[in-house]
Amino acid sequence: MSKLNSSRSPLILGEVLFDCFPDGRQVLGGAPFNVAWNLHGMGFAPTMVSSIGKDDAGQKVFDAMTEWGMRTSQMQTRDDKPTGAVEVTLKGGEPAYDILQDRAWDYIERPVIEDYSEFSYLYYGSLAYRSEKTAETIRTLIERSGLPRFVDLNVRPPWFDESWVEVLVNEADWLKLNHEELQRITGISCDSTDNVRRAVDKVRTAHKVANFCITSGSKGAFLATNDGDGIEIAVTKPDPLVDTVGAGDGFASVLLAGLISGRPLRQVGDAASRFAGKVCQNQGATRNDKSFYNDVFA
């Protein structure tokens, strides 16, 4: 395992669920969970805040985290709600999701944390904001933690509303989204780097976001910082391409790892692209093979 450890772990909040594929496979996932899993594989010690059901699926989540060595102290269990699940279909190699409703992760309570100084970043996505209880917890953590925020905006209709953007994004340190999502929230066609820059400037002005990660599938990614012109990151083409589930989560994981460890942004972006390509060579978003996470920044 790579030893890139930081003295302060990231605090990651959001959904834990099973991706259920057409061939009967059930793969543990959820964007925040994938990021936490990957970060642990890279030698960090993320603290995952989520909720699972008191059911067989929930037990599988807990067992997997324990076996992988992840922290479980802030995982919550509900008797009255099932563990999260998503029905995944693949169309032309691209995943489509049916995110089942009223699941345990829709009811995440505020974690029992008195001192947030041990953490480096607060990571969350927008999907968990779909329910009022978890949304309240996110708002509370934004206010009380005072942590730098890495926001992973996932526009997953019908589980997204433009009115959420102000709360989730305002004064974030990093905002990650793809070019289609950026286009949706700005109304600017993000079909070129110049237009992506215009859209980024619009969001920065409106919401005081410091830094951006814009992913564009086969066109690569664009990292825009508050003190630079932006960095274009070439895509790493997977060979073979198995599926793209979790590629964006892999990119986010490496970006967050690089930020925590203070690495140069160009190096981090290139490493994130390589890792995302590597994820696409496998089924599902994560691996339980420690060697998969070796030498991420080499």
Short mmCIF file of C-alpha atoms in Angstrom, two decimals:
data_model
loop_
_atom_site.label_atom_id
_atom_site.label_comp_id
_atom_site.label_asym_id
_atom_site.label_seq_id
_atom_site.Cartn_x
_atom_site.Cartn_y
_atom_site.Cartn_z
CA MET A 1 0.00 0.00 0.00
CA SER A 2 1.22 3.49 -0.79
CA LYS A 3 2.09 5.47 2.31
CA LEU A 4 0.82 8.95 1.48
CA ASN A 5 -0.70 9.37 4.91
CA SER A 6 -1.63 12.75 6.33
CA SER A 7 -1.99 13.50 10.00
CA ARG A 8 -5.52 14.69 9.29
CA SER A 9 -8.04 12.43 7.60
CA PRO A 10 -10.88 13.59 5.35
CA LEU A 11 -14.43 13.49 6.70
CA ILE A 12 -16.71 11.99 4.05
CA LEU A 13 -20.49 12.11 4.26
CA GLY A 14 -23.10 10.55 2.04
CA GLU A 15 -24.64 7.47 0.56
CA VAL A 16 -23.53 3.88 1.00
CA LEU A 17 -25.39 1.48 -1.27
CA PHE A 18 -25.16 -1.54 -3.51
CA ASP A 19 -25.00 -1.14 -7.28
CA CYS A 20 -27.09 -3.99 -8.66
CA PHE A 21 -26.09 -4.98 -12.20
CA PRO A 22 -28.14 -6.81 -14.86
CA ASP A 23 -26.03 -9.97 -14.53
CA GLY A 24 -26.94 -10.30 -10.85
CA ARG A 25 -23.76 -8.81 -9.41
CA GLN A 26 -24.12 -6.55 -6.42
CA VAL A 27 -21.22 -4.16 -5.93
CA LEU A 28 -20.80 -2.00 -2.87
CA GLY A 29 -20.68 1.66 -3.83
CA GLY A 30 -22.11 5.15 -3.69
CA ALA A 31 -19.88 8.04 -4.74
CA PRO A 32 -18.87 9.16 -1.22
CA PHE A 33 -18.24 5.56 -0.16
CA ASN A 34 -16.17 4.90 -3.29
CA VAL A 35 -14.05 7.97 -2.54
CA ALA A 36 -13.57 6.87 1.08
CA TRP A 37 -12.69 3.31 0.02
CA ASN A 38 -10.15 4.52 -2.54
CA LEU A 39 -8.56 6.97 -0.12
CA HIS A 40 -8.13 4.21 2.42
CA GLY A 41 -6.53 2.05 -0.26
CA MET A 42 -4.07 4.86 -0.98
CA GLY A 43 -2.96 4.99 2.64
CA PHE A 44 -5.18 7.67 4.11
CA ALA A 45 -7.63 7.22 6.98
CA PRO A 46 -10.97 8.65 5.91
CA THR A 47 -13.89 8.80 8.34
CA MET A 48 -17.11 7.76 6.61
CA VAL A 49 -20.40 9.20 7.88
CA SER A 50 -23.41 7.32 6.57
CA SER A 51 -26.33 5.12 7.56
CA ILE A 52 -27.14 1.50 6.73
CA GLY A 53 -30.12 -0.71 7.46
CA LYS A 54 -30.23 -3.40 10.08
CA ASP A 55 -30.40 -6.02 7.35
CA ASP A 56 -28.19 -8.45 5.45
CA ALA A 57 -27.01 -5.72 3.08
CA GLY A 58 -26.08 -3.47 5.97
CA GLN A 59 -24.10 -6.26 7.58
CA LYS A 60 -22.23 -6.76 4.31
CA VAL A 61 -21.33 -3.06 4.29
CA PHE A 62 -20.01 -3.22 7.83
CA ASP A 63 -18.10 -6.45 7.18
CA ALA A 64 -16.51 -5.03 4.02
CA MET A 65 -15.40 -1.86 5.79
CA THR A 66 -13.99 -3.84 8.71
CA GLU A 67 -12.10 -6.24 6.44
CA TRP A 68 -10.68 -3.32 4.43
CA GLY A 69 -9.63 -1.64 7.68
CA MET A 70 -11.82 1.45 7.34
CA ARG A 71 -13.07 3.47 10.28
CA THR A 72 -16.65 2.57 11.22
CA SER A 73 -17.07 4.76 14.30
CA GLN A 74 -19.39 7.22 12.51
CA MET A 75 -21.48 4.65 10.64
CA GLN A 76 -25.11 4.64 11.75
CA THR A 77 -27.70 1.83 11.66
CA ARG A 78 -31.47 2.13 11.29
CA ASP A 79 -34.03 -0.51 12.18
CA ASP A 80 -36.77 1.03 10.05
CA LYS A 81 -35.04 1.70 6.70
CA PRO A 82 -33.23 -0.67 4.32
CA THR A 83 -29.66 -0.27 3.15
CA GLY A 84 -29.27 1.75 -0.04
CA ALA A 85 -29.50 0.14 -3.46
CA VAL A 86 -29.24 1.24 -7.09
CA GLU A 87 -30.30 -0.69 -10.16
CA VAL A 88 -27.59 -0.16 -12.81
CA THR A 89 -27.99 -0.70 -16.54
CA LEU A 90 -25.26 -0.18 -19.12
CA LYS A 91 -26.08 1.51 -22.41
CA GLY A 92 -23.18 1.71 -24.82
CA GLY A 93 -20.74 1.28 -21.95
CA GLU A 94 -22.24 4.20 -20.01
CA PRO A 95 -24.06 3.53 -16.72
CA ALA A 96 -27.68 4.49 -16.08
CA TYR A 97 -28.98 4.46 -12.51
CA ASP A 98 -32.29 3.89 -10.74
CA ILE A 99 -31.56 5.12 -7.22
CA LEU A 100 -34.10 3.52 -4.91
CA GLN A 101 -35.91 5.82 -2.50
CA ASP A 102 -36.40 6.05 1.25
CA ARG A 103 -33.20 4.28 2.23
CA ALA A 104 -31.10 4.42 5.38
CA TRP A 105 -28.68 6.99 3.92
CA ASP A 106 -31.61 9.38 3.50
CA TYR A 107 -31.65 9.65 7.31
CA ILE A 108 -28.05 10.36 8.28
CA GLU A 109 -27.83 12.00 11.71
CA ARG A 110 -25.18 14.50 12.74
CA PRO A 111 -22.00 12.57 13.64
CA VAL A 112 -20.77 12.55 17.22
CA ILE A 113 -17.71 14.73 16.73
CA GLU A 114 -16.62 17.41 19.17
CA ASP A 115 -13.32 18.48 17.58
CA TYR A 116 -13.11 18.82 13.81
CA SER A 117 -9.46 19.86 13.83
CA GLU A 118 -8.35 16.27 13.23
CA PHE A 119 -9.89 16.37 9.74
CA SER A 120 -8.42 17.86 6.57
CA TYR A 121 -11.48 18.22 4.31
CA LEU A 122 -15.23 17.76 4.40
CA TYR A 123 -16.36 15.85 1.32
CA TYR A 124 -19.99 15.44 0.28
CA GLY A 125 -22.03 15.14 -2.89
CA SER A 126 -25.41 16.51 -3.89
CA LEU A 127 -27.34 13.23 -4.09
CA ALA A 128 -27.55 12.89 -0.29
CA TYR A 129 -29.24 16.28 -0.18
CA ARG A 130 -32.42 14.75 -1.63
CA SER A 131 -33.86 14.01 1.83
CA GLU A 132 -34.50 16.64 4.48
CA LYS A 133 -32.84 14.73 7.32
CA THR A 134 -29.52 14.18 5.57
CA ALA A 135 -29.72 17.67 4.06
CA GLU A 136 -30.03 19.09 7.57
CA THR A 137 -26.95 17.12 8.62
CA ILE A 138 -24.96 18.47 5.66
CA ARG A 139 -25.96 22.04 6.50
CA THR A 140 -24.98 21.50 10.13
CA LEU A 141 -21.55 20.13 9.20
CA ILE A 142 -20.89 23.01 6.82
CA GLU A 143 -21.66 25.44 9.61
CA ARG A 144 -20.05 23.68 12.57
CA SER A 145 -16.98 22.00 11.12
CA GLY A 146 -15.39 25.02 9.47
CA LEU A 147 -13.49 22.56 7.27
CA PRO A 148 -12.34 23.15 3.71
CA ARG A 149 -15.05 21.63 1.52
CA PHE A 150 -14.71 19.36 -1.50
CA VAL A 151 -18.13 19.24 -3.16
CA ASP A 152 -18.92 16.58 -5.76
CA LEU A 153 -21.99 17.79 -7.61
CA ASN A 154 -23.93 14.87 -9.11
CA VAL A 155 -26.92 15.95 -11.17
CA ARG A 156 -29.02 12.79 -11.09
CA PRO A 157 -32.61 13.60 -12.13
CA PRO A 158 -35.00 13.57 -10.41
CA TRP A 159 -32.69 13.88 -7.38
CA PHE A 160 -31.42 17.37 -8.02
CA ASP A 161 -32.78 20.87 -7.73
CA GLU A 162 -30.98 24.07 -8.74
CA SER A 163 -32.08 25.63 -5.45
CA TRP A 164 -29.68 23.30 -3.64
CA VAL A 165 -26.63 24.78 -5.33
CA GLU A 166 -26.37 27.87 -3.15
CA VAL A 167 -26.19 25.90 0.11
CA LEU A 168 -24.01 23.09 -1.20
CA VAL A 169 -21.57 25.14 -3.24
CA ASN A 170 -21.24 28.60 -1.67
CA GLU A 171 -17.62 29.29 -0.63
CA ALA A 172 -16.53 25.71 -1.35
CA ASP A 173 -12.80 25.16 -1.67
CA TRP A 174 -13.24 22.65 -4.52
CA LEU A 175 -16.22 21.94 -6.74
CA LYS A 176 -16.15 18.85 -8.95
CA LEU A 177 -18.69 18.29 -11.71
CA ASN A 178 -18.76 17.28 -15.35
CA HIS A 179 -19.17 19.66 -18.27
CA GLU A 180 -22.84 18.74 -18.77
CA GLU A 181 -23.58 19.53 -15.12
CA LEU A 182 -21.67 22.79 -15.39
CA GLN A 183 -23.73 23.67 -18.45
CA ARG A 184 -26.95 22.89 -16.60
CA ILE A 185 -26.27 25.17 -13.64
CA THR A 186 -24.87 28.05 -15.72
CA GLY A 187 -26.81 27.92 -18.99
CA ILE A 188 -23.50 28.20 -20.88
CA SER A 189 -22.76 25.59 -23.54
CA CYS A 190 -19.57 23.92 -22.29
CA ASP A 191 -18.47 22.58 -25.68
CA SER A 192 -15.04 24.22 -25.61
CA THR A 193 -12.36 25.08 -23.09
CA ASP A 194 -13.08 28.79 -23.49
CA ASN A 195 -16.76 28.22 -22.70
CA VAL A 196 -15.85 26.04 -19.71
CA ARG A 197 -13.71 28.92 -18.44
CA ARG A 198 -16.65 31.32 -18.89
CA ALA A 199 -18.96 28.97 -17.01
CA VAL A 200 -16.42 28.48 -14.23
CA ASP A 201 -16.06 32.26 -13.88
CA LYS A 202 -19.83 32.58 -13.64
CA VAL A 203 -20.04 30.04 -10.81
CA ARG A 204 -17.04 31.54 -9.04
CA THR A 205 -18.59 35.00 -9.13
CA ALA A 206 -22.02 33.80 -8.02
CA HIS A 207 -20.93 31.36 -5.32
CA LYS A 208 -17.36 32.34 -4.37
CA VAL A 209 -15.98 28.89 -5.18
CA ALA A 210 -12.18 28.82 -5.03
CA ASN A 211 -11.22 25.90 -7.28
CA PHE A 212 -12.89 23.67 -9.86
CA CYS A 213 -12.48 20.21 -11.33
CA ILE A 214 -14.46 19.83 -14.57
CA THR A 215 -14.45 16.34 -16.09
CA SER A 216 -15.40 15.78 -19.73
CA GLY A 217 -15.25 12.03 -20.32
CA SER A 218 -13.08 11.20 -23.32
CA LYS A 219 -12.00 14.86 -23.58
CA GLY A 220 -10.20 14.74 -20.24
CA ALA A 221 -10.54 17.23 -17.40
CA PHE A 222 -9.94 20.89 -16.58
CA LEU A 223 -8.65 22.10 -13.21
CA ALA A 224 -9.30 25.78 -12.59
CA THR A 225 -7.72 27.38 -9.55
CA ASN A 226 -8.38 30.79 -8.05
CA ASP A 227 -4.79 31.86 -8.72
CA GLY A 228 -4.15 30.45 -12.19
CA ASP A 229 -5.41 30.14 -15.75
CA GLY A 230 -6.35 26.48 -15.46
CA ILE A 231 -4.77 23.12 -16.24
CA GLU A 232 -5.98 20.82 -18.99
CA ILE A 233 -5.66 17.12 -18.13
CA ALA A 234 -5.60 14.56 -20.95
CA VAL A 235 -7.76 11.47 -20.61
CA THR A 236 -6.09 8.11 -19.97
CA LYS A 237 -7.80 5.65 -22.30
CA PRO A 238 -8.51 2.31 -20.63
CA ASP A 239 -7.40 -0.81 -22.45
CA PRO A 240 -9.57 -2.78 -22.27
CA LEU A 241 -12.64 -0.71 -21.44
CA VAL A 242 -14.80 -2.82 -19.12
CA ASP A 243 -17.17 -0.19 -17.70
CA THR A 244 -17.01 3.43 -16.59
CA VAL A 245 -18.77 2.97 -13.24
CA GLY A 246 -16.80 4.86 -10.60
CA ALA A 247 -14.33 6.56 -12.95
CA GLY A 248 -15.32 10.02 -11.71
CA ASP A 249 -15.14 8.83 -8.11
CA GLY A 250 -11.64 7.52 -8.78
CA PHE A 251 -10.61 10.87 -10.22
CA ALA A 252 -12.03 12.68 -7.18
CA SER A 253 -10.26 10.30 -4.80
CA VAL A 254 -6.83 10.99 -6.25
CA LEU A 255 -7.48 14.71 -6.49
CA LEU A 256 -8.45 14.83 -2.83
CA ALA A 257 -5.46 12.69 -1.86
CA GLY A 258 -3.14 15.01 -3.75
CA LEU A 259 -4.64 18.09 -2.13
CA ILE A 260 -4.25 16.63 1.36
CA SER A 261 -0.65 15.65 0.72
CA GLY A 262 0.24 18.99 -0.87
CA ARG A 263 1.38 17.72 -4.24
CA PRO A 264 1.70 19.91 -7.36
CA LEU A 265 -1.66 20.18 -9.10
CA ARG A 266 -0.40 19.10 -12.53
CA GLN A 267 1.04 15.93 -11.02
CA VAL A 268 -2.20 15.30 -9.13
CA GLY A 269 -4.38 15.82 -12.21
CA ASP A 270 -2.30 13.46 -14.34
CA ALA A 271 -2.36 10.84 -11.58
CA ALA A 272 -6.13 11.21 -11.23
CA SER A 273 -6.57 10.65 -14.96
CA ARG A 274 -4.40 7.53 -14.90
CA PHE A 275 -6.29 6.13 -11.94
CA ALA A 276 -9.69 6.83 -13.52
CA GLY A 277 -8.55 4.97 -16.62
CA LYS A 278 -7.41 2.08 -14.47
CA VAL A 279 -10.81 1.93 -12.77
CA CYS A 280 -12.46 1.60 -16.20
CA GLN A 281 -10.44 -1.55 -16.87
CA ASN A 282 -12.34 -3.33 -14.10
CA GLN A 283 -15.94 -4.06 -13.19
CA GLY A 284 -17.33 -1.69 -10.59
CA ALA A 285 -15.89 1.35 -8.89
CA THR A 286 -13.47 -0.09 -6.33
CA ARG A 287 -11.18 -3.04 -5.68
CA ASN A 288 -10.31 -4.93 -2.51
CA ASP A 289 -6.80 -5.64 -3.78
CA LYS A 290 -4.25 -3.46 -1.95
CA SER A 291 -1.86 -3.58 -4.91
CA PHE A 292 -4.43 -1.78 -7.08
CA TYR A 293 -3.68 1.37 -5.08
CA ASN A 294 0.11 1.17 -5.18
CA ASP A 295 2.13 4.01 -6.72
CA VAL A 296 -0.83 6.20 -7.63
CA PHE A 297 1.39 9.26 -7.94
CA ALA A 298 4.36 7.52 -9.54
#
